[in-house]
JSON list of C-alpha atoms in Angstrom, two decimals:
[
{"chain": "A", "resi": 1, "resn": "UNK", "atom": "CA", "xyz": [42.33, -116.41, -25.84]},
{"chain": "A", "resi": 2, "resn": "UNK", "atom": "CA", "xyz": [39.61, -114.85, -27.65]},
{"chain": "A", "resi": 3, "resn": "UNK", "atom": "CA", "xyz": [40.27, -112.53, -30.66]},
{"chain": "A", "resi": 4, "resn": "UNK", "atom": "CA", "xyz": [39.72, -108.63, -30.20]},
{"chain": "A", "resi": 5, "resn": "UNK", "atom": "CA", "xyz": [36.17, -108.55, -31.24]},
{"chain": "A", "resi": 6, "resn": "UNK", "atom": "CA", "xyz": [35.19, -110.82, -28.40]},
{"chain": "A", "resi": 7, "resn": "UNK", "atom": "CA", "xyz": [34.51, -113.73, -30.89]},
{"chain": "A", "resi": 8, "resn": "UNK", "atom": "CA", "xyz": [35.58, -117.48, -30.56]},
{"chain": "A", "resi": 9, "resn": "UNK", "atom": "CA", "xyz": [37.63, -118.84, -33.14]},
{"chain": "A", "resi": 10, "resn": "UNK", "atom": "CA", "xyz": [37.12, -122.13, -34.57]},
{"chain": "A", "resi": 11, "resn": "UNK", "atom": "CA", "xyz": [38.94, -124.33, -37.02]},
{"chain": "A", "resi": 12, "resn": "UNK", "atom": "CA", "xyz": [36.94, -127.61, -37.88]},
{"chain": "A", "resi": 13, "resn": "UNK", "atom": "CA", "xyz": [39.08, -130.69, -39.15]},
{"chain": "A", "resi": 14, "resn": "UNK", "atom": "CA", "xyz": [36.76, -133.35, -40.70]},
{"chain": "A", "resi": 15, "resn": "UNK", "atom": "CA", "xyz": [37.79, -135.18, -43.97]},
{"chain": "A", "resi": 16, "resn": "UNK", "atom": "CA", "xyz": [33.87, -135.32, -44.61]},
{"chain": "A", "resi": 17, "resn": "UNK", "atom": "CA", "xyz": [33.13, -132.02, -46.45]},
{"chain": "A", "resi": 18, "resn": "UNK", "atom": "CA", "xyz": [29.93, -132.20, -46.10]},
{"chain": "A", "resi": 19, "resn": "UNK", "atom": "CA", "xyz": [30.02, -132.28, -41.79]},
{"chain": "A", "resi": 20, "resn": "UNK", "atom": "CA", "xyz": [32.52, -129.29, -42.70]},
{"chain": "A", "resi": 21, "resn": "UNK", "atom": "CA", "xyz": [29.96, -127.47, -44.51]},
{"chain": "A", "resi": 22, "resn": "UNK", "atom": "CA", "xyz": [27.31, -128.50, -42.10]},
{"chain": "A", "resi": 23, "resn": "UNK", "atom": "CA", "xyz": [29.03, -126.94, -38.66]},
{"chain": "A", "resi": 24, "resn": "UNK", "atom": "CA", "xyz": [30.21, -124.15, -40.77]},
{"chain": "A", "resi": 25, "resn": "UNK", "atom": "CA", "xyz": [26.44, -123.02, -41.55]},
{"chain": "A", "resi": 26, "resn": "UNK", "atom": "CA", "xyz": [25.37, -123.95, -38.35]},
{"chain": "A", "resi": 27, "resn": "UNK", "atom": "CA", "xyz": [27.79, -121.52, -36.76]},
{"chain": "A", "resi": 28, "resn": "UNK", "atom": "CA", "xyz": [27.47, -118.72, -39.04]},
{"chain": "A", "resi": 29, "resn": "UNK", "atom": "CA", "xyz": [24.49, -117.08, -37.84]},
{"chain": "A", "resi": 30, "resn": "UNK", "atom": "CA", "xyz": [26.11, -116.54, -34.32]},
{"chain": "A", "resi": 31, "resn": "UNK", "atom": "CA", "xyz": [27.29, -113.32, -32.78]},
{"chain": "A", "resi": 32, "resn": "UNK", "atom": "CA", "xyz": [30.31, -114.37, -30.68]},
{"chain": "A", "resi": 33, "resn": "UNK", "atom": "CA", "xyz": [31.56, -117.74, -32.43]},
{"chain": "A", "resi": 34, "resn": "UNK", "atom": "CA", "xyz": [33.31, -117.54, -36.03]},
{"chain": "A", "resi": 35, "resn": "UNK", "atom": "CA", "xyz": [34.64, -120.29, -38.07]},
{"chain": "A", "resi": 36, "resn": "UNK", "atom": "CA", "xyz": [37.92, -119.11, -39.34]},
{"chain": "A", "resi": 37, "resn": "UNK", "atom": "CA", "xyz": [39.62, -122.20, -41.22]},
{"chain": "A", "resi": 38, "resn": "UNK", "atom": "CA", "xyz": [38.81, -125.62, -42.23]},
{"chain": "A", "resi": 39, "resn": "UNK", "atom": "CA", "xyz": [41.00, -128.95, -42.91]},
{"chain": "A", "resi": 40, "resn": "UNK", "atom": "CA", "xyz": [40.26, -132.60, -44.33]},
{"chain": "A", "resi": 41, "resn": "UNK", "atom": "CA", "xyz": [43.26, -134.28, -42.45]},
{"chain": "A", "resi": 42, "resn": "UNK", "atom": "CA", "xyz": [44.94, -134.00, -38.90]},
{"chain": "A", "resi": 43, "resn": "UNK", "atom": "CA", "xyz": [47.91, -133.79, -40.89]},
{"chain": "A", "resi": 44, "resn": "UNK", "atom": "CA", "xyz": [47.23, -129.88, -41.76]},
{"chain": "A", "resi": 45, "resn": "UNK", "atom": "CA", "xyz": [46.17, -128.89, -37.89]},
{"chain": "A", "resi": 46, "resn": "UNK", "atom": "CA", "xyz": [49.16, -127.73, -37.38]},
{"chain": "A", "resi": 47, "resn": "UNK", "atom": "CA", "xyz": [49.48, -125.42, -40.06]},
{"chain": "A", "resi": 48, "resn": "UNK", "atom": "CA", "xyz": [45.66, -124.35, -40.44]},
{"chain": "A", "resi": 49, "resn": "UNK", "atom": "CA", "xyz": [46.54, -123.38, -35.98]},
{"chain": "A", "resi": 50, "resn": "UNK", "atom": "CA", "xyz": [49.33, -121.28, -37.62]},
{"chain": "A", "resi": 51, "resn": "UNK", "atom": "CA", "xyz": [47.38, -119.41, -39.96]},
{"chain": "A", "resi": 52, "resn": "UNK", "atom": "CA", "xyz": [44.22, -119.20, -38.26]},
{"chain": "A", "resi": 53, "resn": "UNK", "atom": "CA", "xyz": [44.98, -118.78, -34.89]},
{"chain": "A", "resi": 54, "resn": "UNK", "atom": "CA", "xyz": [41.53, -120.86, -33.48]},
{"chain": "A", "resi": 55, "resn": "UNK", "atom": "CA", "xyz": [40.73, -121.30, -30.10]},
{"chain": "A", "resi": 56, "resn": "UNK", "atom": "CA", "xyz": [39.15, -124.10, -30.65]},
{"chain": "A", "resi": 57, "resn": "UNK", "atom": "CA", "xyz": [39.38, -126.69, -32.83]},
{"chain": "A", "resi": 58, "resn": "UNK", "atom": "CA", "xyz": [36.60, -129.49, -33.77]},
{"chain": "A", "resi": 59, "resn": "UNK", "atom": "CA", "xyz": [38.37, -132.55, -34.13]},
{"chain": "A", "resi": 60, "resn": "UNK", "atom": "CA", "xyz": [37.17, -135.64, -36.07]},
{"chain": "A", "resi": 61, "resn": "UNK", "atom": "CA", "xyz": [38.52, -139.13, -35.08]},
{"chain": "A", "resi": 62, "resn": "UNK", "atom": "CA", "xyz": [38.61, -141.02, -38.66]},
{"chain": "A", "resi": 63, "resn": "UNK", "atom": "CA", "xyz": [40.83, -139.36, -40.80]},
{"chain": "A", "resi": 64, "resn": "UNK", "atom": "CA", "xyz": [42.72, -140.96, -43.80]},
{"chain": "A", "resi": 65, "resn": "UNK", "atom": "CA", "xyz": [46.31, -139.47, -43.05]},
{"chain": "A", "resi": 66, "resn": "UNK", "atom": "CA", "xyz": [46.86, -138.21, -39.72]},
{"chain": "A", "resi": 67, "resn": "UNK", "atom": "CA", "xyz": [44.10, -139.50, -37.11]},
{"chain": "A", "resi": 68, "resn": "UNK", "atom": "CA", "xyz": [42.07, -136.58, -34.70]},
{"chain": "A", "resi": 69, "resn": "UNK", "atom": "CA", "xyz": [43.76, -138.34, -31.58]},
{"chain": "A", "resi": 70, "resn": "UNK", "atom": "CA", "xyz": [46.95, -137.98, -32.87]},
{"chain": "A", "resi": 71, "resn": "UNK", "atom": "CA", "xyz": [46.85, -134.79, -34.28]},
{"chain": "A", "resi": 72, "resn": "UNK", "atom": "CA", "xyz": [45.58, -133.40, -31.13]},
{"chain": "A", "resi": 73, "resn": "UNK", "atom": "CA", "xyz": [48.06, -135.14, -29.16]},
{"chain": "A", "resi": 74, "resn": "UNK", "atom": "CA", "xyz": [50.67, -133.20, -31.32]},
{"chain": "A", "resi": 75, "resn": "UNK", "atom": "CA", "xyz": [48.79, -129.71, -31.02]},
{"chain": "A", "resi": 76, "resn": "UNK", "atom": "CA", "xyz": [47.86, -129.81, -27.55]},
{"chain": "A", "resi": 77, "resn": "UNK", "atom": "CA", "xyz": [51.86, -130.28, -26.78]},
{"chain": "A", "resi": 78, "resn": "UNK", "atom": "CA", "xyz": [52.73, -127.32, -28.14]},
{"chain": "A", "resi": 79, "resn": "UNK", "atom": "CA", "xyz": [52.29, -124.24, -26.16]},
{"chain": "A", "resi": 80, "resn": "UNK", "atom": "CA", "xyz": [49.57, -121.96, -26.09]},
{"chain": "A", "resi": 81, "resn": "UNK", "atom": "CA", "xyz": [47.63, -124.38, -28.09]},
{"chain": "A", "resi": 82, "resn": "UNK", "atom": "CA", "xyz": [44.05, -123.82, -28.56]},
{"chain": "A", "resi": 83, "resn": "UNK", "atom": "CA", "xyz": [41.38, -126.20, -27.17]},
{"chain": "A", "resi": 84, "resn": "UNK", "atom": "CA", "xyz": [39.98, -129.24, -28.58]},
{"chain": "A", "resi": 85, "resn": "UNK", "atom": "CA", "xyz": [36.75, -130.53, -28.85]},
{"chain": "A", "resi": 86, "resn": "UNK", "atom": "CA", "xyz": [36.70, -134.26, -30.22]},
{"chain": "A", "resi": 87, "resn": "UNK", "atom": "CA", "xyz": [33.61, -134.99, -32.40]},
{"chain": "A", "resi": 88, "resn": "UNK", "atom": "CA", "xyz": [33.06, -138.54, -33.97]},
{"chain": "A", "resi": 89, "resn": "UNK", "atom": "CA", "xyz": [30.49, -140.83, -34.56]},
{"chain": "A", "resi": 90, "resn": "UNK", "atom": "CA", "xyz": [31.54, -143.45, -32.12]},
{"chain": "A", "resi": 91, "resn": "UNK", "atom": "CA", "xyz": [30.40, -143.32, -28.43]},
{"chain": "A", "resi": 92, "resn": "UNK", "atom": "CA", "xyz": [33.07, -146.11, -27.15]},
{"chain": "A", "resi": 93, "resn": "UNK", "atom": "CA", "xyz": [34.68, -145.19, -23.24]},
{"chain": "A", "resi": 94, "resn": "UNK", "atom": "CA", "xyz": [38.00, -146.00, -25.92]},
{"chain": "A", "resi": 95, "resn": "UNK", "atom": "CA", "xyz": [37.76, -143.33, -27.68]},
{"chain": "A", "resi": 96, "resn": "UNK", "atom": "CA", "xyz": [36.45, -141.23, -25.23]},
{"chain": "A", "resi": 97, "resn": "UNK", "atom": "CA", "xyz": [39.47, -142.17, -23.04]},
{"chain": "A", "resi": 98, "resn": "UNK", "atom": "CA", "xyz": [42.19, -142.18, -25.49]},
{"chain": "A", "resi": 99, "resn": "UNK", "atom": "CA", "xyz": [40.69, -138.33, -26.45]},
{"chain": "A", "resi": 100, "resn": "UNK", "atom": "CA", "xyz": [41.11, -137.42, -23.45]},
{"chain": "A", "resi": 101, "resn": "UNK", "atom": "CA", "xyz": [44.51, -138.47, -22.54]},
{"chain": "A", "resi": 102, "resn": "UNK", "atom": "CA", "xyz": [45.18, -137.00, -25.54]},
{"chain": "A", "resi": 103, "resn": "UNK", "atom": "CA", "xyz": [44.16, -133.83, -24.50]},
{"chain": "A", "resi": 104, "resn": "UNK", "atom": "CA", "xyz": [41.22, -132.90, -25.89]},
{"chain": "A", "resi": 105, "resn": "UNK", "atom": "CA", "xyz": [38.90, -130.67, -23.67]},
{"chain": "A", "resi": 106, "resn": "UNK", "atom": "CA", "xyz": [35.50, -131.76, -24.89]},
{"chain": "A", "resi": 107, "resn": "UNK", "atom": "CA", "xyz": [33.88, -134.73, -26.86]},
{"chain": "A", "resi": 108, "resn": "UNK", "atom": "CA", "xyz": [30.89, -134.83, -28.47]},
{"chain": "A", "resi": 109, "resn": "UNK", "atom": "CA", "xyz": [28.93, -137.35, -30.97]},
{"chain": "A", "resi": 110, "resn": "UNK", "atom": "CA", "xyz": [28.39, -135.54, -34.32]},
{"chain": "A", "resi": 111, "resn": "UNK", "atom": "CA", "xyz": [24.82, -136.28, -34.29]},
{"chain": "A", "resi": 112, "resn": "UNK", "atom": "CA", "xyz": [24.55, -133.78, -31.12]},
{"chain": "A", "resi": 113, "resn": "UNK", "atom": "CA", "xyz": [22.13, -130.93, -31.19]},
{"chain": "A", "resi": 114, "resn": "UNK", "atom": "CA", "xyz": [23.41, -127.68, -32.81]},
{"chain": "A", "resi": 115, "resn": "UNK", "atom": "CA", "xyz": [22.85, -126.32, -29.47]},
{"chain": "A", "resi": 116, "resn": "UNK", "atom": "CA", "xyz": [24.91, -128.32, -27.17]},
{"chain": "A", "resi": 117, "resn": "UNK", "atom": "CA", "xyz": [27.52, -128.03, -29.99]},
{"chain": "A", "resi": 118, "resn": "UNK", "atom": "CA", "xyz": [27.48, -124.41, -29.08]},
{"chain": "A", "resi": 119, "resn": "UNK", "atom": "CA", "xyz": [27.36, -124.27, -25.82]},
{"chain": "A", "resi": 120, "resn": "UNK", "atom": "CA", "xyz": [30.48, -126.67, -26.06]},
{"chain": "A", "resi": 121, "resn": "UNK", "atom": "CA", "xyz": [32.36, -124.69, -27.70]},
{"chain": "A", "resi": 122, "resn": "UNK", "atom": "CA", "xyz": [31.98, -121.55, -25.17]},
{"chain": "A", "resi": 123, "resn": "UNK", "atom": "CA", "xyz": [32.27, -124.03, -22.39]},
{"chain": "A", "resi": 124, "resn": "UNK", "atom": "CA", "xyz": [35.84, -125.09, -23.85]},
{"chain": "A", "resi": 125, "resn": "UNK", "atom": "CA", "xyz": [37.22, -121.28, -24.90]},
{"chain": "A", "resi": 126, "resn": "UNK", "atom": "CA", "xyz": [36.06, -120.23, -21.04]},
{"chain": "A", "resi": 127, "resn": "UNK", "atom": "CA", "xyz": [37.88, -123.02, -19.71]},
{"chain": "A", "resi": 128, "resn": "UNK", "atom": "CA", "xyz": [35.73, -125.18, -18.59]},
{"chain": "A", "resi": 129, "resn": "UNK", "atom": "CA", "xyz": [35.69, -128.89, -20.09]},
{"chain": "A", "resi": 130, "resn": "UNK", "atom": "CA", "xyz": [33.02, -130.42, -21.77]},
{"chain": "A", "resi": 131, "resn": "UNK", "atom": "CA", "xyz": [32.58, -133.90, -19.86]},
{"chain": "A", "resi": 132, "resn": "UNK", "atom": "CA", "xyz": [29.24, -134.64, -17.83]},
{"chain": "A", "resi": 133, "resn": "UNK", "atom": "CA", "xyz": [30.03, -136.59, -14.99]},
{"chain": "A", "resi": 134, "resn": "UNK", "atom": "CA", "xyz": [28.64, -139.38, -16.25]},
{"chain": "A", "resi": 135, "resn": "UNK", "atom": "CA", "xyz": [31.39, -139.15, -18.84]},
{"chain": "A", "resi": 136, "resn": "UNK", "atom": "CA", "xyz": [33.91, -139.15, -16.31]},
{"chain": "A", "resi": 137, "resn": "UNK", "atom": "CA", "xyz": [32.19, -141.88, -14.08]},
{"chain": "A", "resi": 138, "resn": "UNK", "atom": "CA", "xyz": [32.13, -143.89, -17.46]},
{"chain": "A", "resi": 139, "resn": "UNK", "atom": "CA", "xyz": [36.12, -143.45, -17.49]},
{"chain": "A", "resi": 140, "resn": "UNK", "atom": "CA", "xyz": [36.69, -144.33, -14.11]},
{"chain": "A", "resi": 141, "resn": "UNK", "atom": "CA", "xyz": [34.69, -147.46, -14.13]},
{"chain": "A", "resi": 142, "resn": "UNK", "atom": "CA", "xyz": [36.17, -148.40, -17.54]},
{"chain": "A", "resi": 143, "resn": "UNK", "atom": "CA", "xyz": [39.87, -147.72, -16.13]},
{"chain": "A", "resi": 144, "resn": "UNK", "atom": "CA", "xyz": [38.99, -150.03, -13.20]},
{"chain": "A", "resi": 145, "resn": "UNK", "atom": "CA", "xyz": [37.20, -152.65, -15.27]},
{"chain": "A", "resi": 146, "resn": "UNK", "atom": "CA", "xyz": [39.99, -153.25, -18.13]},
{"chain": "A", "resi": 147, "resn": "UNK", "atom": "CA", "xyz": [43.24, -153.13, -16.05]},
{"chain": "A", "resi": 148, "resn": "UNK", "atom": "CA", "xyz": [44.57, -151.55, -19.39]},
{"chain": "A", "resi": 149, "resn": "UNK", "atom": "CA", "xyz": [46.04, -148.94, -17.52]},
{"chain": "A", "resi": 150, "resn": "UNK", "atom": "CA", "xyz": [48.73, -149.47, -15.05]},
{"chain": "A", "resi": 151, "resn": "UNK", "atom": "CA", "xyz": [49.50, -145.65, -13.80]},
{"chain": "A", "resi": 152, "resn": "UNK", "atom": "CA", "xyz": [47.85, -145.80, -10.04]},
{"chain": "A", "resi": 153, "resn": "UNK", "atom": "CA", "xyz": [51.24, -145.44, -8.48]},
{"chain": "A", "resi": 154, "resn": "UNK", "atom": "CA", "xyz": [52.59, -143.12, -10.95]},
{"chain": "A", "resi": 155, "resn": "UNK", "atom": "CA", "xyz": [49.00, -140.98, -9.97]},
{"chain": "A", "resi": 156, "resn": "UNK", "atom": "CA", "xyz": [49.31, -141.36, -6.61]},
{"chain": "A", "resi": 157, "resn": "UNK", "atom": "CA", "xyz": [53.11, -140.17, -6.15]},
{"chain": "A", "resi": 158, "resn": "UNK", "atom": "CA", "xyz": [51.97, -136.83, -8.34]},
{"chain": "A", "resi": 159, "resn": "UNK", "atom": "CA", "xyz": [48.74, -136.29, -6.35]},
{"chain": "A", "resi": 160, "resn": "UNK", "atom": "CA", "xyz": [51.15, -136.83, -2.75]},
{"chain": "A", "resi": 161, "resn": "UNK", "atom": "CA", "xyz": [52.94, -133.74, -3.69]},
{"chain": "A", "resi": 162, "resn": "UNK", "atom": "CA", "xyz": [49.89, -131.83, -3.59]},
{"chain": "A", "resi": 163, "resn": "UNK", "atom": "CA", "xyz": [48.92, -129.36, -1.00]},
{"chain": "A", "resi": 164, "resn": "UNK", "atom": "CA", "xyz": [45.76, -130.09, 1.16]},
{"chain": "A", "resi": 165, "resn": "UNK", "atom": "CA", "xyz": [43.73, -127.21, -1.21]},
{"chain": "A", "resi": 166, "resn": "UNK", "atom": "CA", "xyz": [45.13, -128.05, -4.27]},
{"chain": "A", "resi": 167, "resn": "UNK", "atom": "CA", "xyz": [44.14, -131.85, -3.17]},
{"chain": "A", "resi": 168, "resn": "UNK", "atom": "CA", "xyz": [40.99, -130.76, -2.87]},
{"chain": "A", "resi": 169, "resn": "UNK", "atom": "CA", "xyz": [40.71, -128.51, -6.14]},
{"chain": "A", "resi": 170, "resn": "UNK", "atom": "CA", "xyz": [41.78, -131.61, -7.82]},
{"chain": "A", "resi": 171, "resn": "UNK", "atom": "CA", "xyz": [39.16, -134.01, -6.09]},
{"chain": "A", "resi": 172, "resn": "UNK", "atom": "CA", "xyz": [36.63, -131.98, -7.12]},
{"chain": "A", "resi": 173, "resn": "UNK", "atom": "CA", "xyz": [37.65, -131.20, -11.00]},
{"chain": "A", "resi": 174, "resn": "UNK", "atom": "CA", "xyz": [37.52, -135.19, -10.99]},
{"chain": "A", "resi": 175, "resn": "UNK", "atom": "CA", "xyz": [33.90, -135.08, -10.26]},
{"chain": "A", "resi": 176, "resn": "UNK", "atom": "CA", "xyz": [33.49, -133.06, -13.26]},
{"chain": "A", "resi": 177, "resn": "UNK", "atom": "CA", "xyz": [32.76, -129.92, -10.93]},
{"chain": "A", "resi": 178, "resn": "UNK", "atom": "CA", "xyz": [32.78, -126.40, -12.60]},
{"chain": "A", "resi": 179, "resn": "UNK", "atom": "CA", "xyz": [34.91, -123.69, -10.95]},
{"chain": "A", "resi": 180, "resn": "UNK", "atom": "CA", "xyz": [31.84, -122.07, -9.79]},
{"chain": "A", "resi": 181, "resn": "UNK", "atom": "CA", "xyz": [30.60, -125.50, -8.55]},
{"chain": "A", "resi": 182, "resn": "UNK", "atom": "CA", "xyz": [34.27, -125.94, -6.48]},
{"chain": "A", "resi": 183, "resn": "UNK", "atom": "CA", "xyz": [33.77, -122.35, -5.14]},
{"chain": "A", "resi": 184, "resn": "UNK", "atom": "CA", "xyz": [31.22, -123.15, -3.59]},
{"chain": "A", "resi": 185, "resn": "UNK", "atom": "CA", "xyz": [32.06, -126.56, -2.60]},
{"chain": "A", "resi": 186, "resn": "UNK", "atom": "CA", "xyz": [35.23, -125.41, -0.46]},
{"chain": "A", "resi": 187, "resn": "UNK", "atom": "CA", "xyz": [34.12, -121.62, 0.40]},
{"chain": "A", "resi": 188, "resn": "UNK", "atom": "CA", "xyz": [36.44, -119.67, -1.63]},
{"chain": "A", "resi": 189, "resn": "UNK", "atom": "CA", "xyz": [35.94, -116.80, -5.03]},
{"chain": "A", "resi": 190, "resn": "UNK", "atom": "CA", "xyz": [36.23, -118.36, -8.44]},
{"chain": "A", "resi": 191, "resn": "UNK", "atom": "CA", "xyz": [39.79, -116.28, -9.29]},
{"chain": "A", "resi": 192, "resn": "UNK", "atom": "CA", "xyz": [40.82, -118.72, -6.38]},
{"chain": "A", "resi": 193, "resn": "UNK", "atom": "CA", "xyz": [39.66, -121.67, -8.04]},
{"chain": "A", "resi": 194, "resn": "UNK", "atom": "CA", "xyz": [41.18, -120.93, -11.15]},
{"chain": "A", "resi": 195, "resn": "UNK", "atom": "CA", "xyz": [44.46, -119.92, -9.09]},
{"chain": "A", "resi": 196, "resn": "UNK", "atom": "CA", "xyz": [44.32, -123.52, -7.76]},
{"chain": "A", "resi": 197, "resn": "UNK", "atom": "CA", "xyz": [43.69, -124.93, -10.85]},
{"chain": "A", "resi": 198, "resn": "UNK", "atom": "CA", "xyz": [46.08, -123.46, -13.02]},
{"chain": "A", "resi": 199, "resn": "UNK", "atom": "CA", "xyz": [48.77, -124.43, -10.15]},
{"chain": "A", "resi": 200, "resn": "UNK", "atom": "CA", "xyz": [47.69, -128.02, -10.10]},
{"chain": "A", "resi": 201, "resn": "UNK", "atom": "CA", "xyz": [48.47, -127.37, -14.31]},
{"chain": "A", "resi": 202, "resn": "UNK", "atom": "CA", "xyz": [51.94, -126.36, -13.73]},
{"chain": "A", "resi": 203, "resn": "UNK", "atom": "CA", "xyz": [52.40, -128.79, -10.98]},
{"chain": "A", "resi": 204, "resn": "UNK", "atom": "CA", "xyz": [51.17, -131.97, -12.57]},
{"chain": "A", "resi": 205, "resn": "UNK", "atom": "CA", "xyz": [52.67, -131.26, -15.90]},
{"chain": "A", "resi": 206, "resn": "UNK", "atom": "CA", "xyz": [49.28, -131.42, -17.59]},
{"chain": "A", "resi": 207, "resn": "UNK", "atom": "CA", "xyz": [47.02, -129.64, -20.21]},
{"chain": "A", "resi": 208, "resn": "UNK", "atom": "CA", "xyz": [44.06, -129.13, -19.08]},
{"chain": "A", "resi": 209, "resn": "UNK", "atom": "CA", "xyz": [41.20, -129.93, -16.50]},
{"chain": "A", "resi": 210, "resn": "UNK", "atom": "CA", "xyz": [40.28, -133.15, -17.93]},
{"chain": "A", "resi": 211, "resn": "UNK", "atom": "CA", "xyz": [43.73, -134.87, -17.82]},
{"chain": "A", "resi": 212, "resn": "UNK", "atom": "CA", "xyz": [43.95, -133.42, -13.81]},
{"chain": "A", "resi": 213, "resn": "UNK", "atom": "CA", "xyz": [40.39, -135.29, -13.88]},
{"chain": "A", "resi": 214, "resn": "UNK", "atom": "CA", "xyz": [42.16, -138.26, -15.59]},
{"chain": "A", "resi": 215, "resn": "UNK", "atom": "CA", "xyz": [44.87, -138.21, -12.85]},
{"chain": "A", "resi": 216, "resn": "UNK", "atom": "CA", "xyz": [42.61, -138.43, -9.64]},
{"chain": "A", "resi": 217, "resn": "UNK", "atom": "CA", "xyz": [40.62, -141.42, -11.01]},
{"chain": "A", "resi": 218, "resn": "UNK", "atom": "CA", "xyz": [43.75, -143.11, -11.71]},
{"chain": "A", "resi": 219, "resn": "UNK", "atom": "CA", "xyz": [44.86, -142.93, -8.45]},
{"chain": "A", "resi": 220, "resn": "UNK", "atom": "CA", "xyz": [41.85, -143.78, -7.18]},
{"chain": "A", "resi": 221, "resn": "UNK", "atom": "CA", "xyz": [41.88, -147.37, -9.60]},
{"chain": "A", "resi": 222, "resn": "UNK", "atom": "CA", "xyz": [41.95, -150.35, -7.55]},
{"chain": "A", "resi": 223, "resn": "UNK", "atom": "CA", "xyz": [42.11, -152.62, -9.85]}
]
């Protein structure tokens, strides 16, 4: 949830200070994001979240302590955690995956432009997660390809106890589809997708859109 002034909060965890300093400026100069806290080690998310309040956090991978992919494993279990967007400087489907399942709602490679950065973040506060499909079709064929990942059945069973909409919310959040995109997709008003999807949340015992995006492709593995 956004703070009373309209702005989005961000904490950025990086044990680089310069890449601290760097996203810091960057975001400075805008009128409706604000940086309120910054850590070197995932071992102080959780109390920087505390203090600060974020909703959203910029999450590095490499840290010396307490790794991003841990420490947003641990936030994003708590409730009402703020978002995550995972930045690193490795572009492997691993990481990308293991993010992810994690819970993270958005990665990103640290050399991305300031802009997309942005637009990241207010993709992630709204909601919305911060995968391209070609992210996603990266997963799925990476899933398939490995065999690392034996949870088809487990997927399937979940996605049987679905409803024929909410089967069809879900299908379409695994495409990497925005609410608007589904809307229009299946004929019904955005507060209906975001009824659906917040169901399929309860439901499914997930976090976010990109684990119910996680979820379909998994059942859909036939490796």
């Amino acid at each position: 949830m956004k703070s009373t002034d309209g702005c989005v909060r961000v904490l950025v965890v990086d044990d680089d200070a310069l890449v601290r300093a760097g996203l810091a400026m960057m975001l400075s100069g805008l009128p409706d994001v604000r940086v309120v806290g910054e850590v070197s080690d995932g071992a102080d998310v959780l109390g920087a979240v505390d203090e600060h309040r974020p909703d959203v956090v910029l999450m590095d991978i490499r840290m010396p302590r307490v790794d991003g992919l841990a420490a947003t494993a641990t936030l994003r279990a708590r409730p009402e955690a703020p978002e995550v967007i995972v930045m690193t400087t490795f572009d492997t489907d691993d990481h990308i995956l293991k993010a992810m399942r994690a819970g993270a709602g958005g990665f990103l490679l640290k050399h991305t432009p300031p802009p997309d950065i942005v637009e990241a973040i207010r993709r992630v506060a709204a909601g919305e997660p911060m995968l391209s499909p070609d992210v996603l079709r990266r997963m799925m064929t990476y899933v398939a390809t490995t065999g690392i990942d034996p949870r088809r059945a487990r997927a399937q069973s979940a996605l049987a106890h679905l409803s024929d909409g909410e089967r069809a919310v879900a299908t379409l959040v695994g495409k990497g589809h925005t609410n608007a995109e589904i809307g229009k997709e299946l004929s019904i008003s955005i507060a209906t997708v975001k009824a659906y999807v917040s169901r399929l949340l309860t439901k499914l015992d997930l976090n976010n859109r990109v684990q119910i995006a996680l979820l379909v492709h998994d059942a859909s593995n036939d490796a």
